[in-house]
PDB file of C-alpha atoms in Angstrom:
ATOM      1  CA  GLU A  26      95.264 101.847   8.882  1.00  0.00           C
ATOM      2  CA  LEU A  27      95.240 100.256  12.387  1.00  0.00           C
ATOM      3  CA  LYS A  28      98.472  98.195  11.765  1.00  0.00           C
ATOM      4  CA  LYS A  29     100.155 101.267   9.893  1.00  0.00           C
ATOM      5  CA  SER A  30      99.308 103.373  13.136  1.00  0.00           C
ATOM      6  CA  LYS A  31     100.900 100.687  15.146  1.00  0.00           C
ATOM      7  CA  ASP A  32     104.172 100.387  12.904  1.00  0.00           C
ATOM      8  CA  ARG A  33     104.375 104.413  13.149  1.00  0.00           C
ATOM      9  CA  LEU A  34     104.183 104.299  16.881  1.00  0.00           C
ATOM     10  CA  PHE A  35     106.582 101.082  17.491  1.00  0.00           C
ATOM     11  CA  ILE A  36     109.120 103.525  14.817  1.00  0.00           C
ATOM     12  CA  LEU A  37     108.798 106.344  16.756  1.00  0.00           C
ATOM     13  CA  TYR A  38     109.136 104.542  20.511  1.00  0.00           C
ATOM     14  CA  GLN A  39     112.436 102.686  18.869  1.00  0.00           C
ATOM     15  CA  ILE A  40     113.930 106.094  17.554  1.00  0.00           C
ATOM     16  CA  SER A  41     112.884 107.636  21.113  1.00  0.00           C
ATOM     17  CA  ARG A  42     114.936 105.202  22.993  1.00  0.00           C
ATOM     18  CA  SER A  43     118.020 105.891  20.756  1.00  0.00           C
ATOM     19  CA  ILE A  44     117.925 109.615  20.597  1.00  0.00           C
ATOM     20  CA  ASN A  45     117.045 109.888  24.525  1.00  0.00           C
ATOM     21  CA  SER A  46     120.186 107.469  25.332  1.00  0.00           C
ATOM     22  CA  THR A  47     122.637 110.550  25.313  1.00  0.00           C
ATOM     23  CA  LEU A  48     122.873 114.144  26.235  1.00  0.00           C
ATOM     24  CA  GLU A  49     126.011 114.682  23.613  1.00  0.00           C
ATOM     25  CA  LEU A  50     124.438 116.672  20.620  1.00  0.00           C
ATOM     26  CA  ASP A  51     126.863 115.453  18.076  1.00  0.00           C
ATOM     27  CA  ASN A  52     125.588 112.083  18.838  1.00  0.00           C
ATOM     28  CA  ILE A  53     122.064 112.814  18.965  1.00  0.00           C
ATOM     29  CA  LEU A  54     122.178 114.789  15.454  1.00  0.00           C
ATOM     30  CA  LYS A  55     123.599 111.520  14.006  1.00  0.00           C
ATOM     31  CA  VAL A  56     120.870 109.429  15.306  1.00  0.00           C
ATOM     32  CA  ILE A  57     118.482 112.109  14.064  1.00  0.00           C
ATOM     33  CA  LEU A  58     120.187 112.075  10.537  1.00  0.00           C
ATOM     34  CA  ASP A  59     120.591 108.434  10.658  1.00  0.00           C
ATOM     35  CA  PHE A  60     117.010 107.770  11.264  1.00  0.00           C
ATOM     36  CA  SER A  61     115.635 110.315   8.773  1.00  0.00           C
ATOM     37  CA  VAL A  62     117.951 108.883   5.804  1.00  0.00           C
ATOM     38  CA  LYS A  63     117.008 105.131   6.357  1.00  0.00           C
ATOM     39  CA  ILE A  64     113.179 105.647   6.600  1.00  0.00           C
ATOM     40  CA  SER A  65     113.045 107.876   3.504  1.00  0.00           C
ATOM     41  CA  GLY A  66     115.592 106.446   1.073  1.00  0.00           C
ATOM     42  CA  ALA A  67     117.083 109.588   0.861  1.00  0.00           C
ATOM     43  CA  ASN A  68     120.741 109.586  -1.162  1.00  0.00           C
ATOM     44  CA  ARG A  69     121.953 112.647   0.626  1.00  0.00           C
ATOM     45  CA  GLY A  70     121.036 114.342   3.940  1.00  0.00           C
ATOM     46  CA  SER A  71     121.996 117.017   6.805  1.00  0.00           C
ATOM     47  CA  VAL A  72     120.578 118.250   9.717  1.00  0.00           C
ATOM     48  CA  LEU A  73     120.979 122.250  10.030  1.00  0.00           C
ATOM     49  CA  LEU A  74     121.034 124.083  13.183  1.00  0.00           C
ATOM     50  CA  LEU A  75     120.547 127.879  13.662  1.00  0.00           C
ATOM     51  CA  ASP A  76     123.171 129.972  14.990  1.00  0.00           C
ATOM     52  CA  GLU A  77     121.161 132.762  16.612  1.00  0.00           C
ATOM     53  CA  LYS A  78     123.708 135.444  16.672  1.00  0.00           C
ATOM     54  CA  LYS A  79     124.258 135.160  12.869  1.00  0.00           C
ATOM     55  CA  ASN A  80     120.894 134.318  11.779  1.00  0.00           C
ATOM     56  CA  VAL A  81     122.266 131.323   9.491  1.00  0.00           C
ATOM     57  CA  PHE A  82     121.955 127.688   9.392  1.00  0.00           C
ATOM     58  CA  PHE A  83     125.269 125.792   9.411  1.00  0.00           C
ATOM     59  CA  ILE A  84     125.499 121.791   8.415  1.00  0.00           C
ATOM     60  CA  LYS A  85     126.298 120.189  12.061  1.00  0.00           C
ATOM     61  CA  ALA A  86     125.508 116.405  10.672  1.00  0.00           C
ATOM     62  CA  ALA A  87     125.645 115.249   7.048  1.00  0.00           C
ATOM     63  CA  TYR A  88     125.322 111.939   5.075  1.00  0.00           C
ATOM     64  CA  ASN A  89     126.859 111.831   1.615  1.00  0.00           C
ATOM     65  CA  LEU A  90     128.001 115.313   1.603  1.00  0.00           C
ATOM     66  CA  SER A  91     131.729 116.586   0.806  1.00  0.00           C
ATOM     67  CA  GLU A  92     133.618 117.921   3.248  1.00  0.00           C
ATOM     68  CA  LYS A  93     133.723 121.566   1.299  1.00  0.00           C
ATOM     69  CA  ILE A  94     129.788 121.588   1.399  1.00  0.00           C
ATOM     70  CA  ILE A  95     130.089 120.902   4.940  1.00  0.00           C
ATOM     71  CA  ARG A  96     132.496 123.724   5.884  1.00  0.00           C
ATOM     72  CA  LYS A  97     131.203 126.150   3.388  1.00  0.00           C
ATOM     73  CA  VAL A  98     127.623 126.011   2.724  1.00  0.00           C
ATOM     74  CA  THR A  99     125.357 128.170   5.074  1.00  0.00           C
ATOM     75  CA  PHE A 100     121.509 129.094   4.751  1.00  0.00           C
ATOM     76  CA  ALA A 101     120.192 132.325   5.582  1.00  0.00           C
ATOM     77  CA  LYS A 102     117.247 132.450   7.866  1.00  0.00           C
ATOM     78  CA  ASP A 103     114.833 134.361   5.870  1.00  0.00           C
ATOM     79  CA  GLU A 104     115.926 133.525   2.504  1.00  0.00           C
ATOM     80  CA  ASN A 105     114.463 130.775  -0.329  1.00  0.00           C
ATOM     81  CA  THR A 106     113.597 127.182   0.760  1.00  0.00           C
ATOM     82  CA  ILE A 107     114.723 127.955   4.462  1.00  0.00           C
ATOM     83  CA  GLY A 108     113.254 131.006   5.003  1.00  0.00           C
ATOM     84  CA  TRP A 109     109.778 129.399   3.549  1.00  0.00           C
ATOM     85  CA  VAL A 110     110.352 126.529   6.598  1.00  0.00           C
ATOM     86  CA  VAL A 111     111.238 129.081   8.927  1.00  0.00           C
ATOM     87  CA  LYS A 112     107.921 131.283   8.088  1.00  0.00           C
ATOM     88  CA  ASN A 113     105.685 128.324   7.800  1.00  0.00           C
ATOM     89  CA  LYS A 114     107.205 126.244  10.564  1.00  0.00           C
ATOM     90  CA  LYS A 115     105.976 123.110   8.632  1.00  0.00           C
ATOM     91  CA  PRO A 116     107.685 120.462   6.284  1.00  0.00           C
ATOM     92  CA  LEU A 117     108.420 121.592   2.394  1.00  0.00           C
ATOM     93  CA  TYR A 118     108.696 118.983  -0.346  1.00  0.00           C
ATOM     94  CA  ILE A 119     109.451 120.150  -3.321  1.00  0.00           C
ATOM     95  CA  LYS A 120     109.236 117.199  -6.247  1.00  0.00           C
ATOM     96  CA  ASP A 121     110.773 119.441  -9.240  1.00  0.00           C
ATOM     97  CA  LEU A 122     113.753 122.199  -7.756  1.00  0.00           C
ATOM     98  CA  GLU A 123     114.251 123.294 -11.401  1.00  0.00           C
ATOM     99  CA  LYS A 124     110.822 124.875 -11.718  1.00  0.00           C
ATOM    100  CA  ASP A 125     110.303 125.851  -8.353  1.00  0.00           C
ATOM    101  CA  LYS A 126     110.871 129.997  -7.677  1.00  0.00           C
ATOM    102  CA  ARG A 127     111.602 129.149  -3.884  1.00  0.00           C
ATOM    103  CA  PHE A 128     114.953 127.246  -5.040  1.00  0.00           C
ATOM    104  CA  SER A 129     117.320 129.640  -6.145  1.00  0.00           C
ATOM    105  CA  LYS A 130     120.613 129.471  -7.853  1.00  0.00           C
ATOM    106  CA  LYS A 131     122.069 130.317  -4.537  1.00  0.00           C
ATOM    107  CA  GLU A 132     121.239 126.753  -3.047  1.00  0.00           C
ATOM    108  CA  GLU A 133     122.711 125.086  -6.000  1.00  0.00           C
ATOM    109  CA  THR A 134     125.794 122.988  -4.694  1.00  0.00           C
ATOM    110  CA  ASP A 135     128.117 120.910  -6.772  1.00  0.00           C
ATOM    111  CA  TYR A 136     125.590 117.700  -7.029  1.00  0.00           C
ATOM    112  CA  LYS A 137     122.499 117.673  -9.134  1.00  0.00           C
ATOM    113  CA  LEU A 138     119.196 118.088  -6.883  1.00  0.00           C
ATOM    114  CA  LYS A 139     115.967 116.682  -8.254  1.00  0.00           C
ATOM    115  CA  GLN A 140     113.623 116.425  -5.055  1.00  0.00           C
ATOM    116  CA  LEU A 141     114.067 118.222  -1.757  1.00  0.00           C
ATOM    117  CA  LEU A 142     112.444 117.818   1.735  1.00  0.00           C
ATOM    118  CA  MET A 143     112.863 119.886   4.330  1.00  0.00           C
ATOM    119  CA  VAL A 144     111.496 119.191   8.067  1.00  0.00           C
ATOM    120  CA  PRO A 145     111.815 121.693  10.524  1.00  0.00           C
ATOM    121  CA  ILE A 146     113.260 121.166  14.099  1.00  0.00           C
ATOM    122  CA  ILE A 147     110.688 123.655  16.321  1.00  0.00           C
ATOM    123  CA  ILE A 148     112.150 124.329  19.582  1.00  0.00           C
ATOM    124  CA  GLU A 149     110.171 126.888  22.005  1.00  0.00           C
ATOM    125  CA  GLY A 150     107.813 127.910  18.842  1.00  0.00           C
ATOM    126  CA  GLU A 151     110.855 128.712  16.510  1.00  0.00           C
ATOM    127  CA  VAL A 152     112.419 126.797  13.955  1.00  0.00           C
ATOM    128  CA  LYS A 153     115.741 126.120  15.298  1.00  0.00           C
ATOM    129  CA  GLY A 154     117.108 123.064  13.110  1.00  0.00           C
ATOM    130  CA  VAL A 155     115.658 121.615   9.680  1.00  0.00           C
ATOM    131  CA  ILE A 156     116.471 118.176   8.636  1.00  0.00           C
ATOM    132  CA  ASN A 157     117.403 118.690   4.974  1.00  0.00           C
ATOM    133  CA  LEU A 158     116.662 115.129   2.577  1.00  0.00           C
ATOM    134  CA  ASP A 159     117.109 115.125  -1.137  1.00  0.00           C
ATOM    135  CA  ASN A 160     116.959 112.943  -4.459  1.00  0.00           C
ATOM    136  CA  ALA A 161     114.123 110.543  -3.075  1.00  0.00           C
ATOM    137  CA  SER A 162     110.114 110.321  -3.551  1.00  0.00           C
ATOM    138  CA  PHE A 163     108.502 111.273  -0.281  1.00  0.00           C
ATOM    139  CA  THR A 164     105.529 109.799   0.360  1.00  0.00           C
ATOM    140  CA  THR A 165     103.118 111.571   2.706  1.00  0.00           C
ATOM    141  CA  ASP A 166     103.394 108.766   5.269  1.00  0.00           C
ATOM    142  CA  ILE A 167     107.213 109.282   5.128  1.00  0.00           C
ATOM    143  CA  ILE A 168     106.640 113.255   5.684  1.00  0.00           C
ATOM    144  CA  ASN A 169     104.071 112.903   8.225  1.00  0.00           C
ATOM    145  CA  LEU A 170     106.880 110.408  10.112  1.00  0.00           C
ATOM    146  CA  LEU A 171     109.249 112.517  10.127  1.00  0.00           C
ATOM    147  CA  GLU A 172     107.410 115.413  11.359  1.00  0.00           C
ATOM    148  CA  SER A 173     106.339 113.527  14.538  1.00  0.00           C
ATOM    149  CA  PHE A 174     110.000 112.188  14.877  1.00  0.00           C
ATOM    150  CA  SER A 175     111.093 115.892  14.327  1.00  0.00           C
ATOM    151  CA  GLU A 176     109.268 116.872  17.719  1.00  0.00           C
ATOM    152  CA  GLN A 177     111.314 114.283  19.720  1.00  0.00           C
ATOM    153  CA  ALA A 178     114.291 115.623  17.856  1.00  0.00           C
ATOM    154  CA  ALA A 179     113.621 118.947  19.154  1.00  0.00           C
ATOM    155  CA  VAL A 180     113.238 117.860  22.495  1.00  0.00           C
ATOM    156  CA  ALA A 181     116.344 115.966  22.532  1.00  0.00           C
ATOM    157  CA  ILE A 182     118.280 118.992  21.119  1.00  0.00           C
ATOM    158  CA  ASN A 183     116.883 121.155  23.651  1.00  0.00           C
ATOM    159  CA  ASN A 184     117.774 119.090  26.416  1.00  0.00           C
ATOM    160  CA  ALA A 185     121.191 118.829  25.185  1.00  0.00           C
ATOM    161  CA  ARG A 186     121.654 122.005  24.847  1.00  0.00           C
ATOM    162  CA  LEU A 187     120.444 122.793  28.317  1.00  0.00           C
ATOM    163  CA  TYR A 188     122.575 119.993  29.743  1.00  0.00           C
ATOM    164  CA  GLN A 189     125.443 121.608  27.969  1.00  0.00           C
ATOM    165  CA  LYS A 190     124.590 125.192  29.546  1.00  0.00           C
ATOM    166  CA  ILE A 191     124.800 123.541  33.003  1.00  0.00           C
ATOM    167  CA  GLN A 192     127.969 121.941  32.367  1.00  0.00           C
ATOM    168  CA  ASP A 193     129.530 124.899  31.066  1.00  0.00           C
ATOM    169  CA  SER A 194     128.309 126.934  34.259  1.00  0.00           C
ATOM    170  CA  TYR A 195     129.589 124.282  36.683  1.00  0.00           C
ATOM    171  CA  PHE A 196     133.004 124.722  34.819  1.00  0.00           C
ATOM    172  CA  GLU A 197     133.048 128.230  35.162  1.00  0.00           C
ATOM    173  CA  ILE A 198     132.542 127.951  39.030  1.00  0.00           C
ATOM    174  CA  VAL A 199     134.952 125.111  39.302  1.00  0.00           C
ATOM    175  CA  LYS A 200     137.620 127.581  37.405  1.00  0.00           C
ATOM    176  CA  ALA A 201     136.641 130.750  39.783  1.00  0.00           C
ATOM    177  CA  LEU A 202     137.508 128.510  42.605  1.00  0.00           C
ATOM    178  CA  ALA A 203     140.731 127.366  41.074  1.00  0.00           C
ATOM    179  CA  GLN A 204     141.608 131.277  40.429  1.00  0.00           C
ATOM    180  CA  ALA A 205     140.690 132.371  44.282  1.00  0.00           C
ATOM    181  CA  ILE A 206     143.042 129.731  45.446  1.00  0.00           C
ATOM    182  CA  GLU A 207     146.045 130.672  42.963  1.00  0.00           C
ATOM    183  CA  ALA A 208     145.351 134.403  44.532  1.00  0.00           C
ATOM    184  CA  LYS A 209     146.629 132.884  47.477  1.00  0.00           C
ATOM    185  CA  ASP A 210     149.691 132.130  45.707  1.00  0.00           C
ATOM    186  CA  PRO A 211     150.526 135.273  43.193  1.00  0.00           C
ATOM    187  CA  TYR A 212     153.661 133.399  41.649  1.00  0.00           C
ATOM    188  CA  THR A 213     151.081 130.687  40.265  1.00  0.00           C
ATOM    189  CA  HIS A 214     148.281 133.374  38.802  1.00  0.00           C
ATOM    190  CA  GLY A 215     146.889 131.965  35.859  1.00  0.00           C
ATOM    191  CA  HIS A 216     149.007 128.315  35.786  1.00  0.00           C
ATOM    192  CA  SER A 217     145.871 126.144  36.220  1.00  0.00           C
ATOM    193  CA  VAL A 218     144.298 127.849  32.990  1.00  0.00           C
ATOM    194  CA  ARG A 219     147.537 127.638  31.099  1.00  0.00           C
ATOM    195  CA  VAL A 220     147.819 123.850  32.388  1.00  0.00           C
ATOM    196  CA  MET A 221     144.432 122.873  31.038  1.00  0.00           C
ATOM    197  CA  GLU A 222     145.146 124.668  27.522  1.00  0.00           C
ATOM    198  CA  TYR A 223     147.942 122.674  26.975  1.00  0.00           C
ATOM    199  CA  ALA A 224     146.670 119.134  28.578  1.00  0.00           C
ATOM    200  CA  VAL A 225     143.411 119.671  26.214  1.00  0.00           C
ATOM    201  CA  LEU A 226     145.644 120.249  23.249  1.00  0.00           C
ATOM    202  CA  ILE A 227     147.817 117.229  24.105  1.00  0.00           C
ATOM    203  CA  ALA A 228     144.824 114.915  24.750  1.00  0.00           C
ATOM    204  CA  GLN A 229     143.079 115.949  21.274  1.00  0.00           C
ATOM    205  CA  LYS A 230     146.755 115.398  19.246  1.00  0.00           C
ATOM    206  CA  LEU A 231     146.724 111.995  20.937  1.00  0.00           C
ATOM    207  CA  GLY A 232     143.000 111.357  19.683  1.00  0.00           C
ATOM    208  CA  LEU A 233     141.467 110.864  23.192  1.00  0.00           C
ATOM    209  CA  PRO A 234     137.819 110.216  23.537  1.00  0.00           C
ATOM    210  CA  GLU A 235     135.678 113.553  24.456  1.00  0.00           C
ATOM    211  CA  GLU A 236     134.593 112.315  27.737  1.00  0.00           C
ATOM    212  CA  GLU A 237     138.359 111.835  28.693  1.00  0.00           C
ATOM    213  CA  ILE A 238     139.257 114.907  27.594  1.00  0.00           C
ATOM    214  CA  GLU A 239     136.410 116.569  29.550  1.00  0.00           C
ATOM    215  CA  SER A 240     137.595 115.097  32.850  1.00  0.00           C
ATOM    216  CA  LEU A 241     141.429 116.295  32.143  1.00  0.00           C
ATOM    217  CA  LYS A 242     140.018 119.896  32.031  1.00  0.00           C
ATOM    218  CA  TYR A 243     138.349 119.481  35.584  1.00  0.00           C
ATOM    219  CA  ALA A 244     141.618 117.529  36.627  1.00  0.00           C
ATOM    220  CA  ALA A 245     144.079 120.644  35.127  1.00  0.00           C
ATOM    221  CA  ILE A 246     141.950 123.332  36.535  1.00  0.00           C
ATOM    222  CA  LEU A 247     141.574 121.497  39.747  1.00  0.00           C
ATOM    223  CA  HIS A 248     144.977 120.142  40.080  1.00  0.00           C
ATOM    224  CA  ASP A 249     146.624 122.366  42.741  1.00  0.00           C
ATOM    225  CA  ILE A 250     143.099 122.613  45.038  1.00  0.00           C
ATOM    226  CA  GLY A 251     144.978 121.204  47.778  1.00  0.00           C
ATOM    227  CA  LYS A 252     146.859 124.488  48.353  1.00  0.00           C
ATOM    228  CA  ILE A 253     143.996 125.836  49.876  1.00  0.00           C
ATOM    229  CA  GLY A 254     145.189 123.578  53.102  1.00  0.00           C
ATOM    230  CA  VAL A 255     148.645 124.859  53.056  1.00  0.00           C
ATOM    231  CA  ARG A 256     149.585 127.790  54.903  1.00  0.00           C
ATOM    232  CA  GLY A 257     150.298 130.957  53.119  1.00  0.00           C
ATOM    233  CA  ILE A 258     153.527 131.825  54.709  1.00  0.00           C
ATOM    234  CA  VAL A 259     154.962 128.658  53.281  1.00  0.00           C
ATOM    235  CA  LEU A 260     153.561 129.109  49.654  1.00  0.00           C
ATOM    236  CA  ASN A 261     154.768 132.658  49.472  1.00  0.00           C
ATOM    237  CA  ASN A 262     158.108 132.063  51.266  1.00  0.00           C
ATOM    238  CA  PRO A 263     161.077 134.041  49.020  1.00  0.00           C
ATOM    239  CA  ASN A 264     164.045 132.427  51.020  1.00  0.00           C
ATOM    240  CA  GLY A 265     163.513 129.144  50.064  1.00  0.00           C
ATOM    241  CA  LEU A 266     161.720 126.125  52.020  1.00  0.00           C
ATOM    242  CA  THR A 267     162.952 124.208  55.010  1.00  0.00           C
ATOM    243  CA  ASP A 268     162.590 120.397  54.933  1.00  0.00           C
ATOM    244  CA  GLU A 269     159.701 120.831  57.180  1.00  0.00           C
ATOM    245  CA  GLU A 270     157.824 123.466  54.919  1.00  0.00           C
ATOM    246  CA  TYR A 271     158.303 121.317  51.706  1.00  0.00           C
ATOM    247  CA  ASP A 272     156.922 118.197  53.465  1.00  0.00           C
ATOM    248  CA  GLU A 273     153.637 120.570  53.996  1.00  0.00           C
ATOM    249  CA  ILE A 274     153.781 121.520  50.546  1.00  0.00           C
ATOM    250  CA  LYS A 275     153.947 117.589  49.331  1.00  0.00           C
ATOM    251  CA  LYS A 276     150.544 117.237  51.448  1.00  0.00           C
ATOM    252  CA  HIS A 277     148.532 119.411  48.802  1.00  0.00           C
ATOM    253  CA  PRO A 278     147.569 116.328  46.359  1.00  0.00           C
ATOM    254  CA  LEU A 279     146.257 114.524  49.219  1.00  0.00           C
ATOM    255  CA  ILE A 280     144.179 117.635  50.564  1.00  0.00           C
ATOM    256  CA  GLY A 281     142.862 118.203  47.163  1.00  0.00           C
ATOM    257  CA  GLU A 282     141.562 114.710  46.392  1.00  0.00           C
ATOM    258  CA  GLY A 283     139.972 115.099  49.996  1.00  0.00           C
ATOM    259  CA  ILE A 284     138.144 118.066  49.184  1.00  0.00           C
ATOM    260  CA  ILE A 285     137.028 116.768  45.752  1.00  0.00           C
ATOM    261  CA  GLN A 286     135.833 113.132  47.215  1.00  0.00           C
ATOM    262  CA  PRO A 287     132.478 114.042  48.084  1.00  0.00           C
ATOM    263  CA  ILE A 288     131.767 115.493  44.586  1.00  0.00           C
ATOM    264  CA  GLU A 289     129.974 112.728  42.445  1.00  0.00           C
ATOM    265  CA  LEU A 290     130.551 114.334  39.024  1.00  0.00           C
ATOM    266  CA  LEU A 291     134.656 114.673  40.215  1.00  0.00           C
ATOM    267  CA  GLN A 292     135.225 111.317  40.862  1.00  0.00           C
ATOM    268  CA  PRO A 293     136.826 109.971  37.776  1.00  0.00           C
ATOM    269  CA  ILE A 294     139.419 112.773  38.113  1.00  0.00           C
ATOM    270  CA  ARG A 295     140.630 111.940  41.686  1.00  0.00           C
ATOM    271  CA  PRO A 296     143.680 109.668  40.697  1.00  0.00           C
ATOM    272  CA  LEU A 297     145.009 112.953  38.306  1.00  0.00           C
ATOM    273  CA  ILE A 298     144.384 114.934  41.549  1.00  0.00           C
ATOM    274  CA  ARG A 299     146.188 112.843  43.489  1.00  0.00           C
ATOM    275  CA  HIS A 300     149.072 112.154  41.301  1.00  0.00           C
ATOM    276  CA  HIS A 301     150.080 115.175  39.557  1.00  0.00           C
ATOM    277  CA  HIS A 302     153.377 115.561  41.069  1.00  0.00           C
ATOM    278  CA  GLU A 303     154.672 111.682  40.450  1.00  0.00           C
ATOM    279  CA  TRP A 304     157.745 111.153  38.182  1.00  0.00           C
ATOM    280  CA  TYR A 305     158.617 108.655  35.971  1.00  0.00           C
ATOM    281  CA  ASN A 306     161.711 107.726  38.122  1.00  0.00           C
ATOM    282  CA  GLY A 307     159.520 107.186  41.195  1.00  0.00           C
ATOM    283  CA  LYS A 308     160.930 110.214  43.028  1.00  0.00           C
ATOM    284  CA  GLY A 309     157.689 112.280  42.738  1.00  0.00           C
ATOM    285  CA  TYR A 310     154.732 112.384  45.977  1.00  0.00           C
ATOM    286  CA  PRO A 311     152.748 111.502  47.244  1.00  0.00           C
ATOM    287  CA  ASP A 312     153.124 107.543  46.475  1.00  0.00           C
ATOM    288  CA  GLY A 313     156.319 107.480  44.569  1.00  0.00           C
ATOM    289  CA  LEU A 314     154.791 105.958  41.606  1.00  0.00           C
ATOM    290  CA  SER A 315     156.962 105.003  38.878  1.00  0.00           C
ATOM    291  CA  GLY A 316     156.879 104.147  34.944  1.00  0.00           C
ATOM    292  CA  GLU A 317     153.790 104.037  33.231  1.00  0.00           C
TER     293      GLU A 317
END
């Protein structure tokens, strides 16, 4: 019994290291599902998360499920097996789905289910997610281990969501700053947001990593931040620029880089701010870079 407890603690320690190594929700859900399937021997599995506005659970991570099921299948918060788990806040193991009244025809899919285990992920006292495993014999030890693991999963998911909220709030502040700067130059009103939207679409088409796309978002929104250091009379000159005024305009990438230099989070985008007016033929500014 002591060895069993030690083994269980070691497993939980190992998974804790994995699950707390990232704040990306998709990565966390993948770790949760991989671990759950591995220790349970389930043929299929999924992690469901609650959409609190719709009161519906959606599949957010899946193992051995068709794309059709992942996209289309949802579970109402207060119905059938999900409803039981939400109400009772504890795991539900059904050994014979055909005979259990809690499993209605609504929950049937395009594959045959025999056994089902649902483990709640409880955040702030409410079921906000469910680990869903099927077609395996789940022992009491496995269920207890998954229940303990679900507590770690809940903390990791909550941390990821809080982190995302902070990121979203920070980005909204950055966007507001960019829009305030654009107010100084009415001709470019909305320009930074449009640049961001196009840049993100192109980056996604190119298959760039999410981390790079996130940096690109910030760079696009802030690329003209250096215009705050350019005189308004120059920015709004309707009669064309003198050579001296054009030289002043050309300083804004360097000014922009200088503004974000002290901000640790924005270090990856410094080259993008500095070089957003470089040309392929080397005739851009400030450094006259050329080629790729």
